Structure formats: structure tokens, C-alpha cells
PDB file of C-alpha atoms in Angstrom:
ATOM      1  CA  MET A   1     -13.615  -1.269 -18.226  1.00 48.00           C
ATOM      2  CA  THR A   2     -13.481   0.696 -14.965  1.00 53.00           C
ATOM      3  CA  ASP A   3     -12.727   0.758 -11.450  1.00 60.00           C
ATOM      4  CA  ARG A   4     -14.758   3.309  -8.837  1.00 61.00           C
ATOM      5  CA  ARG A   5     -11.640   6.022  -9.566  1.00 57.00           C
ATOM      6  CA  GLY A   6     -11.510   6.079 -13.028  1.00 55.00           C
ATOM      7  CA  VAL A   7      -8.338   4.157 -13.132  1.00 61.00           C
ATOM      8  CA  VAL A   8      -8.570   1.313 -15.866  1.00 68.00           C
ATOM      9  CA  ALA A   9      -9.592   2.386 -18.987  1.00 73.00           C
ATOM     10  CA  LYS A  10     -10.991   0.398 -21.716  1.00 73.00           C
ATOM     11  CA  ARG A  11      -8.797  -2.860 -23.270  1.00 70.00           C
ATOM     12  CA  ALA A  12      -7.419  -1.509 -26.175  1.00 70.00           C
ATOM     13  CA  GLU A  13      -8.366  -2.551 -28.997  1.00 70.00           C
ATOM     14  CA  ASP A  14      -7.502  -0.202 -31.866  1.00 72.00           C
ATOM     15  CA  LEU A  15      -4.214   1.259 -31.786  1.00 75.00           C
ATOM     16  CA  VAL A  16      -3.120   5.046 -31.564  1.00 79.00           C
ATOM     17  CA  PRO A  17      -0.044   6.435 -32.401  1.00 86.00           C
ATOM     18  CA  GLY A  18       1.792   7.591 -29.459  1.00 87.00           C
ATOM     19  CA  VAL A  19       0.793   6.019 -27.191  1.00 86.00           C
ATOM     20  CA  PRO A  20       3.399   3.437 -24.889  1.00 86.00           C
ATOM     21  CA  TYR A  21       0.988   0.218 -25.789  1.00 87.00           C
ATOM     22  CA  VAL A  22       4.177  -1.945 -25.340  1.00 91.00           C
ATOM     23  CA  ARG A  23       5.800  -0.202 -21.987  1.00 93.00           C
ATOM     24  CA  GLY A  24       2.112  -1.170 -20.296  1.00 91.00           C
ATOM     25  CA  TRP A  25       1.921  -4.572 -21.651  1.00 92.00           C
ATOM     26  CA  ASN A  26       5.596  -5.432 -20.878  1.00 96.00           C
ATOM     27  CA  ARG A  27       4.677  -4.279 -17.578  1.00 95.00           C
ATOM     28  CA  ALA A  28       2.012  -5.859 -17.300  1.00 95.00           C
ATOM     29  CA  ARG A  29       3.459  -9.279 -18.486  1.00 97.00           C
ATOM     30  CA  ARG A  30       6.115  -9.294 -16.053  1.00 98.00           C
ATOM     31  CA  SER A  31       4.042  -9.138 -13.004  1.00 97.00           C
ATOM     32  CA  ALA A  32       1.458 -11.613 -14.856  1.00 97.00           C
ATOM     33  CA  GLY A  33       4.305 -13.554 -14.664  1.00 97.00           C
ATOM     34  CA  THR A  34       5.418 -12.959 -11.404  1.00 97.00           C
ATOM     35  CA  LEU A  35       1.903 -14.405 -10.373  1.00 95.00           C
ATOM     36  CA  ALA A  36       2.043 -17.681 -12.247  1.00 96.00           C
ATOM     37  CA  ASP A  37       5.059 -17.947 -10.653  1.00 96.00           C
ATOM     38  CA  GLN A  38       3.746 -17.936  -7.436  1.00 93.00           C
ATOM     39  CA  LEU A  39       0.477 -19.346  -8.290  1.00 93.00           C
ATOM     40  CA  VAL A  40       2.434 -22.564  -9.597  1.00 94.00           C
ATOM     41  CA  LEU A  41       4.265 -22.906  -6.338  1.00 93.00           C
ATOM     42  CA  LEU A  42       1.239 -22.661  -4.208  1.00 89.00           C
ATOM     43  CA  GLY A  43      -0.600 -25.595  -6.297  1.00 90.00           C
ATOM     44  CA  LEU A  44      -3.120 -23.352  -8.189  1.00 91.00           C
ATOM     45  CA  ASP A  45      -2.422 -22.283 -11.885  1.00 90.00           C
ATOM     46  CA  SER A  46      -4.264 -24.878 -12.962  1.00 93.00           C
ATOM     47  CA  ASP A  47      -6.827 -22.683 -10.881  1.00 94.00           C
ATOM     48  CA  PHE A  48      -6.096 -19.550 -13.323  1.00 94.00           C
ATOM     49  CA  PRO A  49      -5.901 -20.631 -16.499  1.00 93.00           C
ATOM     50  CA  GLY A  50      -7.221 -17.306 -18.171  1.00 94.00           C
ATOM     51  CA  LEU A  51      -4.533 -15.876 -16.447  1.00 95.00           C
ATOM     52  CA  VAL A  52      -2.913 -12.920 -18.954  1.00 95.00           C
ATOM     53  CA  ALA A  53      -1.445  -9.831 -19.454  1.00 94.00           C
ATOM     54  CA  ASP A  54      -2.743  -6.795 -21.840  1.00 90.00           C
ATOM     55  CA  VAL A  55      -3.052  -3.018 -21.935  1.00 89.00           C
ATOM     56  CA  ASN A  56      -5.851  -0.378 -22.059  1.00 87.00           C
ATOM     57  CA  VAL A  57      -6.667   2.398 -24.223  1.00 85.00           C
ATOM     58  CA  LEU A  58      -3.974   4.779 -22.248  1.00 85.00           C
ATOM     59  CA  GLY A  59      -1.174   2.268 -23.167  1.00 87.00           C
ATOM     60  CA  ASP A  60      -1.293   1.228 -19.148  1.00 88.00           C
ATOM     61  CA  GLY A  61      -0.677  -2.411 -18.361  1.00 90.00           C
ATOM     62  CA  LEU A  62      -3.550  -5.116 -17.131  1.00 89.00           C
ATOM     63  CA  VAL A  63      -3.600  -8.563 -15.628  1.00 92.00           C
ATOM     64  CA  GLN A  64      -7.182 -10.385 -16.203  1.00 91.00           C
ATOM     65  CA  LEU A  65      -7.113 -13.472 -14.023  1.00 91.00           C
ATOM     66  CA  GLY A  66      -9.653 -14.526 -16.345  1.00 91.00           C
ATOM     67  CA  THR A  67     -12.958 -16.757 -15.226  1.00 93.00           C
ATOM     68  CA  VAL A  68     -12.119 -18.326 -11.941  1.00 93.00           C
ATOM     69  CA  ARG A  69     -14.297 -20.869  -9.826  1.00 92.00           C
ATOM     70  CA  PRO A  70     -15.535 -19.198  -6.990  1.00 93.00           C
ATOM     71  CA  ASP A  71     -12.869 -21.335  -3.964  1.00 92.00           C
ATOM     72  CA  ALA A  72     -10.073 -19.994  -6.407  1.00 92.00           C
ATOM     73  CA  ALA A  73     -10.773 -16.756  -5.855  1.00 92.00           C
ATOM     74  CA  GLU A  74     -11.494 -17.491  -2.365  1.00 94.00           C
ATOM     75  CA  MET A  75      -8.724 -18.884  -1.865  1.00 92.00           C
ATOM     76  CA  LEU A  76      -6.451 -16.475  -3.366  1.00 91.00           C
ATOM     77  CA  ALA A  77      -8.060 -13.686  -1.541  1.00 94.00           C
ATOM     78  CA  LYS A  78      -7.489 -15.245   1.771  1.00 94.00           C
ATOM     79  CA  LEU A  79      -3.558 -16.146   0.723  1.00 92.00           C
ATOM     80  CA  ILE A  80      -3.921 -12.244   0.069  1.00 92.00           C
ATOM     81  CA  ALA A  81      -4.977 -11.691   3.674  1.00 95.00           C
ATOM     82  CA  ALA A  82      -2.558 -14.026   5.323  1.00 94.00           C
ATOM     83  CA  GLY A  83       0.319 -12.555   3.409  1.00 92.00           C
ATOM     84  CA  LEU A  84      -0.768  -8.975   4.927  1.00 94.00           C
ATOM     85  CA  GLN A  85      -1.910 -10.138   8.364  1.00 94.00           C
ATOM     86  CA  ALA A  86       2.511 -11.475   7.896  1.00 93.00           C
ATOM     87  CA  GLU A  87       3.687  -8.383   7.097  1.00 91.00           C
ATOM     88  CA  LEU A  88       1.789  -6.603  10.083  1.00 91.00           C
ATOM     89  CA  GLN A  89       2.646  -8.952  12.222  1.00 91.00           C
ATOM     90  CA  GLY A  90       6.272  -8.310  11.429  1.00 85.00           C
ATOM     91  CA  THR A  91       6.407  -4.995  11.067  1.00 72.00           C
ATOM     92  CA  THR A  92       4.800  -4.713  14.421  1.00 64.00           C
ATOM     93  CA  ALA A  93       7.208  -6.828  15.844  1.00 59.00           C
ATOM     94  CA  ASP A  94      10.414  -4.480  14.525  1.00 58.00           C
ATOM     95  CA  THR A  95       8.688  -1.344  16.256  1.00 56.00           C
ATOM     96  CA  PRO A  96      10.917  -0.758  19.194  1.00 56.00           C
ATOM     97  CA  ALA A  97       8.763  -0.333  22.357  1.00 52.00           C
ATOM     98  CA  VAL A  98       8.004   3.182  23.508  1.00 47.00           C
TER      99      VAL A  98
END
């Protein structure tokens, strides 16, 4: 599993000495927990039953959303877009007029 920029490497199946897998997995676990908390508040936790922390062969943490229904993915995308829009409007409102 590799993205366009080569940032995400293949999942760690076999561990190699010297790679900080625990550090990466722990970071992913915290991030997955934060996301899970927000999904609970939104009532979407049951739509993401496969949400788990993982780590890749380089020791980078991964957060797997699991298989989700299209409407759950669409709702998550809309929530992200709404948050970005609100952040942008807040930044614009805080900028003094020239």
C-alpha cells in the first residue's frame, strides 16, 4: 500500500530489528482513538467498525479505516470539508482589514 508520493509503505508483516515499530504504532493508536472519539460524538462509530491502528515496514504508524459503506465515506468527506470551510472562515474573520 503506497500512495502517490511513496509516503505509506507496505504493512509490517515481519518485524526487523532496529525499526521503531512500537513508536509508530503508538502514534497511530492515539490518532485512531481521537478519530474514534469524534465518530462516537457524531453517532458514526458503528459505520467504521474496522478502525484500527497499524504500522508499516518502516515503522510509520497507519490508521486503517476499514471497509465502510459509501454513504459513511461521503458523510466523513462532508464533515472534513465543513471543518476546513469553518477553519478558513475563522482565519479570514481573524485577519485585520488592510
